[in-house]
Coordinates of C-alpha atoms in Angstrom, one line a residue:
M241 CA 0.1 0.1 -0.1
L242 CA 2.9 2.4 -0.1
D243 CA 2.3 3.3 3.5
T244 CA 3.9 5.6 5.9
Y245 CA 6.5 3.0 6.8
H246 CA 7.5 2.3 3.2
N247 CA 11.2 2.1 2.2
P248 CA 11.9 4.3 -0.5
Y249 CA 15.1 2.7 -1.4
N250 CA 13.2 -0.1 -2.8
N251 CA 11.2 2.2 -5.6
R252 CA 13.8 1.2 -8.1
E253 CA 13.2 -2.4 -7.7
L254 CA 9.5 -1.9 -7.6
L255 CA 9.5 0.1 -10.8
A256 CA 11.2 -2.6 -12.7
K257 CA 8.4 -4.8 -11.6
L258 CA 5.7 -2.4 -12.2
L259 CA 6.6 -0.9 -15.8
Y260 CA 5.2 -2.7 -18.8
Q261 CA 8.5 -2.0 -20.6
S262 CA 11.0 -2.5 -18.1
Q263 CA 14.0 -0.2 -18.8
T264 CA 16.7 1.0 -16.8
T265 CA 16.7 4.9 -15.8
E266 CA 19.6 5.2 -17.9
Q267 CA 18.1 3.7 -20.9
A268 CA 14.9 5.7 -21.0
L269 CA 16.7 8.9 -20.4
D270 CA 19.0 8.1 -23.5
Q271 CA 15.7 7.5 -25.6
A272 CA 13.9 10.6 -24.1
N273 CA 17.1 12.8 -24.8
V274 CA 16.8 11.9 -28.4
L275 CA 13.4 12.8 -28.7
F276 CA 13.8 15.8 -26.5
D277 CA 16.6 17.4 -28.5
A278 CA 14.6 17.0 -31.7
L279 CA 11.8 19.5 -30.4
P280 CA 12.0 23.4 -31.4
D281 CA 13.6 25.5 -28.7
K282 CA 11.3 28.6 -28.8
N283 CA 12.0 30.5 -25.6
P284 CA 14.9 33.1 -25.8
I285 CA 13.9 34.7 -22.3
L286 CA 14.8 31.4 -20.4
S287 CA 18.1 31.3 -22.0
T288 CA 19.2 34.5 -20.4
W289 CA 18.5 33.4 -17.1
D290 CA 20.7 30.4 -17.4
K291 CA 21.6 27.2 -19.7
M292 CA 18.4 25.4 -20.0
Y293 CA 19.4 22.2 -21.2
S294 CA 21.7 21.0 -18.3
Y295 CA 19.9 17.9 -18.4
C296 CA 20.0 17.0 -22.0
S297 CA 23.0 14.5 -21.3
P298 CA 24.6 15.2 -17.9
F299 CA 24.5 11.8 -16.5
T300 CA 27.2 9.4 -15.7
T301 CA 26.1 5.7 -15.2
N302 CA 27.6 4.3 -11.8
A303 CA 29.5 7.3 -10.9
Q304 CA 30.9 6.8 -7.3
P305 CA 30.4 10.1 -5.6
V306 CA 33.4 10.6 -2.8
T307 CA 30.7 11.2 0.1
A308 CA 28.9 8.5 1.8
L309 CA 25.7 9.4 -0.3
T310 CA 25.3 7.2 -3.3
S311 CA 23.1 7.2 -6.3
S312 CA 23.4 5.2 -9.4
T313 CA 22.2 7.9 -11.6
R314 CA 23.7 11.6 -11.0
P315 CA 23.6 14.9 -12.7
S316 CA 26.9 16.4 -13.3
W317 CA 26.6 19.2 -10.9
M318 CA 26.6 16.7 -8.0
N319 CA 30.5 16.6 -8.5
E320 CA 30.6 20.0 -6.7
L321 CA 28.4 18.8 -3.8
D322 CA 30.7 16.0 -3.2
R323 CA 33.9 18.6 -2.9
E324 CA 32.1 20.5 -0.6
Y325 CA 31.0 17.5 1.5
Q326 CA 34.9 17.0 2.4
A327 CA 34.6 20.0 4.4
F328 CA 32.7 18.1 7.4
T329 CA 35.3 15.3 7.5
N330 CA 37.6 17.6 9.6
M331 CA 34.9 19.3 12.1
P332 CA 34.8 18.5 15.7
T333 CA 32.2 16.3 17.0
V334 CA 30.0 17.0 19.9
H335 CA 27.1 15.2 21.7
V336 CA 23.9 17.3 22.2
T337 CA 23.5 15.2 25.5
D338 CA 26.7 16.7 26.7
F339 CA 25.0 20.1 26.7
G340 CA 22.1 19.1 28.6
A341 CA 19.6 17.7 26.2
I342 CA 17.6 14.9 27.4
G343 CA 15.5 12.7 25.2
D344 CA 12.4 12.0 27.3
G345 CA 9.9 13.8 25.3
I346 CA 9.1 16.2 27.9
T347 CA 12.2 18.2 28.8
D348 CA 12.6 21.4 26.8
S349 CA 16.3 21.1 25.0
T350 CA 16.4 24.0 22.9
K351 CA 19.2 25.8 24.9
A352 CA 21.2 22.6 24.7
F353 CA 20.8 22.5 20.8
Q354 CA 21.6 26.2 20.8
Q355 CA 24.8 25.7 22.8
A356 CA 25.9 22.4 21.1
I357 CA 25.6 23.9 17.6
G358 CA 27.2 27.2 18.6
N359 CA 28.4 29.0 15.5
G360 CA 28.7 26.2 13.4
R361 CA 31.8 24.4 12.0
V362 CA 30.9 21.4 14.1
K363 CA 29.2 18.1 13.8
V364 CA 26.2 17.5 16.3
I365 CA 25.3 13.9 17.3
V366 CA 21.7 13.4 18.7
P367 CA 21.3 10.1 20.3
E368 CA 18.2 8.0 20.6
G369 CA 15.3 9.5 22.2
I370 CA 12.3 11.9 21.9
F371 CA 14.1 15.6 22.3
V372 CA 11.8 18.6 22.5
T373 CA 12.6 22.1 21.3
K374 CA 11.1 25.4 20.3
G375 CA 13.0 25.1 16.9
I376 CA 16.4 24.7 15.5
Q377 CA 18.5 27.1 13.5
L378 CA 21.5 25.9 11.9
P379 CA 24.5 28.4 11.0
S380 CA 26.9 27.5 8.2
W381 CA 29.1 24.2 8.3
T382 CA 26.7 22.4 10.6
Y383 CA 26.2 18.6 10.3
L384 CA 23.1 17.6 12.4
V385 CA 22.9 13.9 12.6
G386 CA 20.8 11.3 14.6
E387 CA 20.8 7.4 15.0
G388 CA 18.1 7.0 12.5
K389 CA 14.4 7.3 11.6
G390 CA 12.0 6.4 14.4
I391 CA 15.1 6.3 16.9
T392 CA 16.2 9.9 17.3
I393 CA 12.8 11.9 17.2
I394 CA 13.3 15.8 17.4
K395 CA 9.7 17.2 18.3
L396 CA 8.3 20.6 18.5
H397 CA 7.3 21.9 21.9
N398 CA 3.9 22.1 23.0
K399 CA 4.1 26.0 23.2
A400 CA 5.8 26.4 19.8
S401 CA 4.2 29.3 17.5
K402 CA 2.5 28.1 14.7
D403 CA 4.6 29.6 12.3
M404 CA 7.6 27.7 13.9
R405 CA 10.1 25.8 11.4
L406 CA 11.0 22.8 13.2
V407 CA 14.6 23.0 11.6
T408 CA 15.7 25.6 9.5
N409 CA 19.0 27.5 8.6
M410 CA 20.0 30.4 10.5
H411 CA 20.3 33.4 8.0
H412 CA 17.4 33.5 5.5
R413 CA 18.3 36.9 4.2
R414 CA 22.2 36.9 4.2
G415 CA 22.2 32.9 3.5
N416 CA 24.0 30.0 4.9
R417 CA 26.0 27.2 3.0
N418 CA 27.1 23.5 4.0
I419 CA 24.3 22.2 6.0
Y420 CA 23.7 18.5 6.4
I421 CA 20.8 17.1 8.5
G422 CA 20.4 13.1 8.7
N423 CA 19.2 10.2 10.3
M424 CA 16.2 11.0 12.2
T425 CA 12.4 11.7 12.7
L426 CA 11.1 15.5 12.8
D427 CA 7.8 15.7 14.5
W428 CA 6.3 19.2 13.8
N429 CA 3.7 18.4 16.9
I430 CA 0.4 19.0 15.2
E431 CA -1.6 17.8 18.1
R432 CA -0.6 21.4 20.1
L433 CA -3.1 23.1 17.4
S434 CA -7.0 22.4 17.9
S435 CA -8.6 20.1 15.5
D436 CA -10.1 22.5 13.4
E437 CA -7.5 25.2 12.8
K438 CA -5.7 26.0 10.0
T439 CA -2.0 24.6 10.2
S440 CA 0.2 27.2 8.3
S441 CA 1.1 30.9 8.8
G442 CA 1.9 31.8 5.6
N443 CA 4.9 32.1 3.2
N444 CA 7.5 29.6 3.7
Q445 CA 6.9 28.9 7.4
S446 CA 5.1 26.3 9.5
S447 CA 7.5 23.2 7.9
C448 CA 9.4 20.6 9.3
V449 CA 12.6 21.6 7.2
T450 CA 13.0 24.9 5.5
L451 CA 16.4 25.5 3.6
A452 CA 16.2 29.2 2.5
H453 CA 18.9 30.6 0.8
V454 CA 21.2 27.7 1.3
K455 CA 24.3 26.9 -0.9
Y456 CA 25.2 23.2 -0.7
G457 CA 22.7 21.2 1.4
W458 CA 22.0 17.8 2.4
I459 CA 19.2 15.9 4.1
K460 CA 19.4 12.4 4.0
D461 CA 17.3 9.4 5.9
V462 CA 14.9 11.9 7.4
E463 CA 11.4 11.1 8.3
A464 CA 9.1 14.2 8.6
I465 CA 5.5 14.0 10.4
N466 CA 2.4 16.1 10.6
P467 CA 3.9 19.7 9.3
G468 CA 1.6 22.4 9.2
L469 CA 3.0 23.1 5.7
H470 CA 5.5 21.2 4.0
C471 CA 7.7 18.5 5.3
F472 CA 10.6 19.7 3.2
D473 CA 10.9 23.0 1.5
V474 CA 13.7 24.2 -0.7
S475 CA 13.0 27.5 -0.9
S476 CA 14.1 31.3 -1.5
T477 CA 14.3 33.7 1.5
R478 CA 10.5 34.4 0.7
Y479 CA 8.4 33.2 -2.0
N480 CA 8.0 35.5 -4.6
Y481 CA 5.0 36.8 -6.7
E482 CA 6.2 39.8 -8.9
G483 CA 5.0 38.2 -12.0
D484 CA 6.0 35.5 -14.9
G485 CA 9.5 35.9 -15.8
K486 CA 10.7 37.0 -12.7
R487 CA 12.3 35.1 -9.6
A488 CA 12.7 35.8 -5.9
R489 CA 16.1 36.6 -4.5
G490 CA 17.9 34.2 -2.0
G491 CA 17.1 31.1 -3.8
S492 CA 18.9 28.0 -2.8
R493 CA 21.3 26.0 -4.9
Y494 CA 23.1 22.6 -4.9
I495 CA 20.7 20.7 -2.7
W496 CA 20.3 16.9 -2.4
L497 CA 17.2 15.2 -0.6
D498 CA 17.9 11.3 -0.5
G499 CA 15.8 8.7 1.5
L500 CA 13.2 10.7 2.8
N501 CA 9.8 10.1 4.2
G502 CA 6.8 12.4 4.9
Y503 CA 3.3 12.3 5.9
G504 CA 0.4 14.2 7.4
F505 CA 1.5 17.6 5.8
G506 CA -0.7 20.4 5.4
D507 CA 0.4 21.2 2.2
D508 CA 2.9 19.6 0.3
G509 CA 5.5 16.7 1.4
I510 CA 8.4 18.0 -0.9
T511 CA 8.6 21.4 -2.5
T512 CA 11.0 23.8 -4.1
H513 CA 10.7 27.6 -4.9
H514 CA 13.1 29.7 -6.8
S515 CA 16.1 27.3 -6.4
D516 CA 18.6 25.6 -8.7
Y517 CA 20.3 22.4 -9.1
V518 CA 18.1 20.4 -6.6
C519 CA 18.0 16.2 -6.6
I520 CA 15.2 14.6 -4.8
S521 CA 15.8 10.8 -5.0
N522 CA 14.7 7.6 -3.3
C523 CA 11.7 9.6 -1.2
H524 CA 8.3 8.7 -0.3
M525 CA 5.5 11.1 0.6
C526 CA 1.8 10.0 1.4
D527 CA -1.5 10.8 3.4
P528 CA -1.3 14.4 3.5
S529 CA -3.7 16.2 6.1
G530 CA -4.3 19.3 3.6
R531 CA -4.9 21.4 6.8
S532 CA -3.2 24.1 5.2
H533 CA -5.9 24.9 2.9
E534 CA -9.9 25.4 3.4
S535 CA -11.4 22.0 3.5
G536 CA -12.1 20.6 0.1
F537 CA -9.7 22.6 -1.7
S538 CA -6.4 21.3 -0.6
N539 CA -3.6 21.3 -3.3
S540 CA -1.5 18.9 -1.3
N541 CA 1.2 17.4 -3.3
G542 CA 3.6 14.5 -2.7
I543 CA 6.4 16.3 -4.4
E544 CA 6.0 19.6 -5.8
V545 CA 8.6 21.7 -8.4
D546 CA 7.1 25.1 -7.8
D547 CA 7.8 28.9 -8.7
G548 CA 10.6 29.8 -10.3
S549 CA 12.5 26.5 -9.7
R550 CA 14.9 25.4 -12.1
H551 CA 17.2 22.1 -13.1
V552 CA 15.6 19.9 -10.6
L553 CA 16.0 16.2 -10.9
L554 CA 13.2 13.7 -9.1
L555 CA 14.9 10.1 -9.3
H556 CA 13.1 7.0 -8.0
N557 CA 10.5 8.5 -5.6
S558 CA 6.9 7.6 -4.7
T559 CA 3.8 9.2 -3.8
A560 CA 0.4 7.8 -2.5
R561 CA -3.0 9.0 -1.5
C562 CA -2.2 12.8 -2.4
F563 CA -3.9 15.5 -4.3
G564 CA -1.0 15.1 -7.1
G565 CA 1.5 12.7 -7.0
V566 CA 4.1 14.9 -8.7
E567 CA 3.1 18.5 -9.7
V568 CA 5.2 20.9 -12.0
K569 CA 4.0 24.2 -11.6
A570 CA 3.6 27.8 -10.8
H571 CA 1.1 30.3 -9.5
H572 CA -0.3 32.8 -12.1
N573 CA 2.1 35.7 -10.9
S574 CA 5.1 33.5 -10.7
S575 CA 7.5 32.3 -13.0
A576 CA 7.0 28.4 -13.9
A577 CA 9.3 25.9 -12.8
S578 CA 11.5 24.8 -15.8
D579 CA 14.2 22.4 -16.7
V580 CA 12.7 19.5 -14.7
V581 CA 13.5 15.7 -15.1
I582 CA 11.4 13.1 -13.4
A583 CA 13.2 9.7 -13.7
G584 CA 11.4 6.8 -12.0
H585 CA 8.1 7.4 -10.2
I586 CA 5.3 5.5 -8.5
S587 CA 1.9 7.3 -7.8
L588 CA -0.6 5.3 -6.0
H589 CA -4.0 6.3 -5.5
D590 CA -3.0 10.2 -6.2
N591 CA -5.9 12.1 -7.5
R592 CA -3.7 13.4 -10.4
S593 CA -0.6 11.3 -10.8
Y594 CA 1.3 13.8 -12.6
N595 CA 0.3 17.4 -13.2
F596 CA 2.2 19.9 -15.3
R597 CA 0.6 23.3 -15.2
H598 CA 1.3 27.1 -15.0
I599 CA -2.0 28.6 -13.3
G600 CA -3.4 31.5 -14.9
H601 CA -1.7 31.0 -18.6
H602 CA -4.3 28.3 -19.7
V603 CA -7.2 29.8 -21.6
S604 CA -7.4 32.1 -24.8
T605 CA -7.9 35.3 -22.6
D606 CA -4.7 34.2 -20.3
P607 CA -1.2 35.9 -21.3
P608 CA 0.9 32.7 -22.7
S609 CA 3.3 31.5 -20.2
K610 CA 6.8 32.9 -20.5
T611 CA 8.5 30.3 -18.7
A612 CA 6.7 27.0 -18.4
Y613 CA 9.2 25.1 -20.6
Y614 CA 11.4 21.8 -20.6
I615 CA 10.2 18.5 -18.7
K616 CA 11.7 15.6 -19.4
A617 CA 9.6 12.4 -17.6
V618 CA 10.8 8.7 -17.9
N619 CA 10.0 5.5 -16.2
L620 CA 6.7 6.6 -14.6
V621 CA 3.9 4.5 -13.1
A622 CA 0.2 5.8 -12.2
I623 CA -1.8 3.1 -10.3
E624 CA -5.5 3.9 -10.0
P625 CA -6.0 7.7 -9.7
V626 CA -9.0 8.1 -7.8
R627 CA -11.2 11.3 -6.6
T628 CA -10.3 12.7 -3.4
P629 CA -11.8 14.5 -0.3
L630 CA -8.6 16.7 -0.5
Y631 CA -10.0 18.4 -3.4
K632 CA -13.7 17.5 -3.7
N633 CA -14.6 18.7 -7.2
S634 CA -11.1 17.5 -8.9
K635 CA -11.8 14.7 -11.2
Q636 CA -8.9 12.0 -11.5
R637 CA -6.4 12.0 -14.0
G638 CA -3.0 9.8 -14.8
M639 CA -1.3 13.0 -16.3
V640 CA -2.2 16.6 -17.1
I641 CA -0.1 18.6 -19.1
S642 CA -1.3 22.4 -19.6
A643 CA 0.8 25.3 -20.7
Y644 CA 3.9 23.7 -20.8
Q645 CA 6.1 23.5 -23.9
N646 CA 8.9 21.1 -25.0
V647 CA 7.8 18.2 -22.9
V648 CA 8.7 14.6 -23.3
V649 CA 7.1 11.7 -21.5
H650 CA 8.8 8.5 -22.2
N651 CA 7.6 5.1 -20.9
F652 CA 4.6 5.6 -19.0
T653 CA 2.7 2.7 -17.6
L654 CA -0.9 3.5 -16.3
L655 CA -2.9 0.8 -14.3
G656 CA -6.4 1.5 -13.5
N657 CA -9.4 -0.4 -11.6
P658 CA -11.7 -1.9 -13.7
A659 CA -14.4 -1.9 -10.9
Y660 CA -13.8 2.2 -10.2
D661 CA -16.2 4.6 -11.8
Y662 CA -14.1 6.9 -13.8
Q663 CA -17.1 9.1 -14.6
N664 CA -16.4 9.1 -18.4
Q665 CA -13.3 11.0 -17.7
P666 CA -10.0 11.2 -19.8
I667 CA -7.0 9.6 -18.2
I668 CA -4.7 11.7 -19.8
A669 CA -5.3 15.2 -20.9
V670 CA -3.1 17.3 -22.9
Q671 CA -4.8 20.8 -23.1
Y672 CA -4.7 24.5 -22.5
R673 CA -2.0 25.6 -24.9
A674 CA 0.4 23.0 -24.4
R675 CA 2.8 22.7 -27.0
D676 CA 5.5 20.6 -28.6
I677 CA 4.5 17.6 -26.6
V678 CA 6.0 13.8 -27.1
L679 CA 4.4 10.7 -25.7
S680 CA 6.3 7.7 -26.2
N681 CA 5.9 4.0 -25.0
I682 CA 2.6 4.6 -23.4
Y683 CA 0.8 1.6 -21.7
I684 CA -2.5 1.9 -20.2
E685 CA -5.2 -0.8 -19.3
N686 CA -8.2 -1.2 -17.1
F687 CA -9.7 2.2 -17.1
K688 CA -13.0 0.8 -18.4
S689 CA -15.6 3.4 -17.5
A690 CA -13.1 6.4 -18.6
S691 CA -14.3 8.3 -21.6
T692 CA -10.9 8.4 -23.3
D693 CA -7.4 7.1 -22.5
L694 CA -5.5 9.9 -24.2
K695 CA -7.4 13.3 -24.8
I696 CA -5.8 16.3 -26.7
F697 CA -8.1 19.3 -26.3
G698 CA -9.2 21.5 -28.9
G699 CA -10.5 24.7 -29.2
L700 CA -9.4 28.6 -28.5
Q701 CA -7.0 27.1 -25.8
R702 CA -6.1 24.0 -27.7
A703 CA -3.0 22.1 -27.4
D704 CA -0.6 22.0 -30.7
R705 CA 2.1 20.1 -31.8
V706 CA 1.6 16.8 -30.3
T707 CA 3.1 13.5 -31.0
V708 CA 2.2 10.0 -29.7
Q709 CA 4.0 7.0 -30.6
H710 CA 4.4 3.5 -29.2
M711 CA 1.0 3.5 -27.3
R712 CA -0.7 0.4 -26.3
S713 CA -4.1 0.2 -24.6
R714 CA -5.5 -2.8 -23.1
N715 CA -9.3 -3.2 -21.8
S716 CA -9.5 0.5 -21.1
A717 CA -11.4 3.6 -22.0
L718 CA -14.3 3.4 -24.4
S719 CA -12.0 5.5 -27.0
A720 CA -8.3 5.3 -27.1
V721 CA -7.4 8.6 -28.6
Y722 CA -9.5 11.8 -29.0
V723 CA -8.4 14.8 -30.8
G724 CA -10.5 18.1 -30.5
E725 CA -10.9 21.0 -32.9
A726 CA -8.4 23.0 -34.8
V727 CA -5.3 21.3 -33.2
E728 CA -2.3 21.7 -35.2
D729 CA 0.1 19.0 -36.2
V730 CA -0.7 15.9 -34.2
K731 CA 1.1 12.7 -35.3
L732 CA 0.1 9.1 -34.1
E733 CA 2.7 6.6 -35.0
A734 CA 2.5 2.8 -33.8
I735 CA -0.7 2.7 -31.8
N736 CA -1.9 -0.8 -30.8
V737 CA -5.3 -0.6 -29.0
I738 CA -7.8 -3.4 -28.1
R739 CA -11.1 -3.6 -26.0
E740 CA -14.3 -5.2 -26.0
N741 CA -17.2 -3.1 -27.2
G742 CA -15.4 0.2 -27.6
K743 CA -16.4 3.2 -29.3
Y744 CA -13.7 4.6 -31.5
A745 CA -10.1 3.8 -31.2
V746 CA -9.3 7.1 -32.8
R747 CA -11.6 10.0 -32.8
S748 CA -10.5 13.2 -34.6
Y749 CA -12.2 16.6 -35.2
T750 CA -9.3 17.8 -37.1
P751 CA -6.8 16.2 -39.8
I752 CA -4.1 14.3 -38.4
F753 CA -1.1 12.3 -39.4
M754 CA -1.4 8.5 -38.6
K755 CA 1.1 5.6 -39.0
D756 CA 0.7 1.7 -38.0
V757 CA -2.5 2.2 -36.1
Y758 CA -4.0 -1.3 -35.1
A759 CA -7.3 -1.6 -33.2
R760 CA -9.7 -4.1 -32.3
G761 CA -13.0 -4.4 -30.7
Y762 CA -14.0 -0.8 -31.0
K763 CA -17.4 0.1 -33.0
Q764 CA -15.5 2.4 -35.3
H765 CA -11.6 2.4 -35.4
I766 CA -10.8 5.5 -37.1
F767 CA -13.3 8.5 -37.0
V768 CA -12.0 11.9 -38.6
D769 CA -14.6 14.6 -38.8

C-alpha cells in the first residue's frame, strides 16, 4: 500500500516490476534525450537566465561520489556537492546530551541544541530519544545527525508558535552554506493545535525543514511528520509573486534530498521554490492532512516543483493518496518551474498522478506563459488515480499537461481499476496551450469507465504539436485517442489498442497524421470529422 513505513530505497526495484516495458533509468533517459533534442527551442527569455539544457546529457552511469551518499544516476553538478562535503570531515564532533539535552519527550532541550551547535563548524550527534525543542536554527557548516528514523526524534514544544519551522538555516536573508541533516524523525507536533485550526502561517513558515537561501545542502534519511505546511521546503528567502519571468532573491542552490519519508503534511510533502540544482531521490510522501487549505480545496502534492525552480531532478521516488503525486507548476503571478527531469516515479491512488501546469496561463484570454518549458519524464507508473476529499471537485487523471512546452514523457505505465467509476473522464489530458509534446511508450489498461485514454483538447485554448508514438491500450477507456477541434500538427505512430465493445479507437475533429494504427474491438476504429 506504499504506507508511511514504506522504504523508498525499494522504489527502483518496484518500478522494474511495475513498468510494462522495463527499462533502466539510463536507457529511458537516453531515448528521451533523443526525442527532446529534436523539439524546437522557442524561448529566448529563459536562455537569458541560465543554460536551460543542463539535463540533456549530464548523467554518468554508476558514478561513485566521494561522499557516503550514493546514487546510481547523478547529474554532473553533484560533483560540486561532493567536493563541498569534504569540508565536514575535519570538523569537531559534539553530543547534544553533553550540553544538557534529555530525550524524554518532556524536557525542553532548545538551549542545549543552541549551545551544541554554537556558531557552526561542528558535527552534532543526537542519540536515541525524543528531544523537545522550540525550533532549531543551523548556521553554516553544521552537520546535524541522529541514529535513524524513529530512533532519534526531534519534536516541537507544545508552546511553539504555529509559524515555527522545526529545523531551518539561521540566516534566510544573508544566506548559509554547507548544512547537513540526517538520520532522524522530525515531528512538528500538530497535536498542539486545535483540530479545526488551519495549520500554516503563510509563506515558507510552519514546515518541518526549510532551507532558505542555502548553498550546498544535504538532507538524508529523515522522516517528517504532520507539518503545518511542508515536510521539506527548498526555498528562497521568501516566496516571490512579482510576475511571470521574475524570480525571488535568495534561492537555494545545490541541494540533495535523499531517502526521505513524510506524511500528514498540511500542504506538500517536498516542495521547491526559486531554487536551482536540486536532486530529490529515493523519497516517499503520502497521506497529507491538507489542513493548510480550506477543507475540500487542498492542493496537497506529494512532491511539488514550484514557482521559479530550475534544474531539478526527481529520481526513483513514490507518492500515495495525495492530491498530486508529482506537480510541476507555478502560480499565475510567478515564473514556472523549468528544466525538470522526473526519472522513475510510482504514484498510487493520487488524484492527479502527474500534473504539469502554469496556473493562469491556460485559457485564450490568459497571457501565454513565458517560462513553462522543458520537462522530461521517464519510467513513470500511475496506479489507480482516484477522487479525493482533499480536493472534492477535482476529477482523477493519470497525467495533465497544461501550458507547458517542450515536454517529453517516455515509458509511462498507467494501471486502472476495472471496477472503479472513472465517470466518463479522460485519463491523460494534453490541454490548455500545451505545445511541442511527445508521449512515447505509453501503456494503459483497465480504465474501463473512462471516456478516453488520451485526450488532446481542441478549441481556443487547444494543445498543438503533439506526437504520440508506441502507445498500447488494453481493456481500457471507451475510446483510446481523442483529438479536439483545430489542433495543429498531431502525429499518431505505432498505436495498438484492443477493447471489447469500444466506441472509437481514434476520434479526431481535425486532420492528423497516422501511421501503423492497429485497433480491435471498437465500434469504429478511426473517425475523422
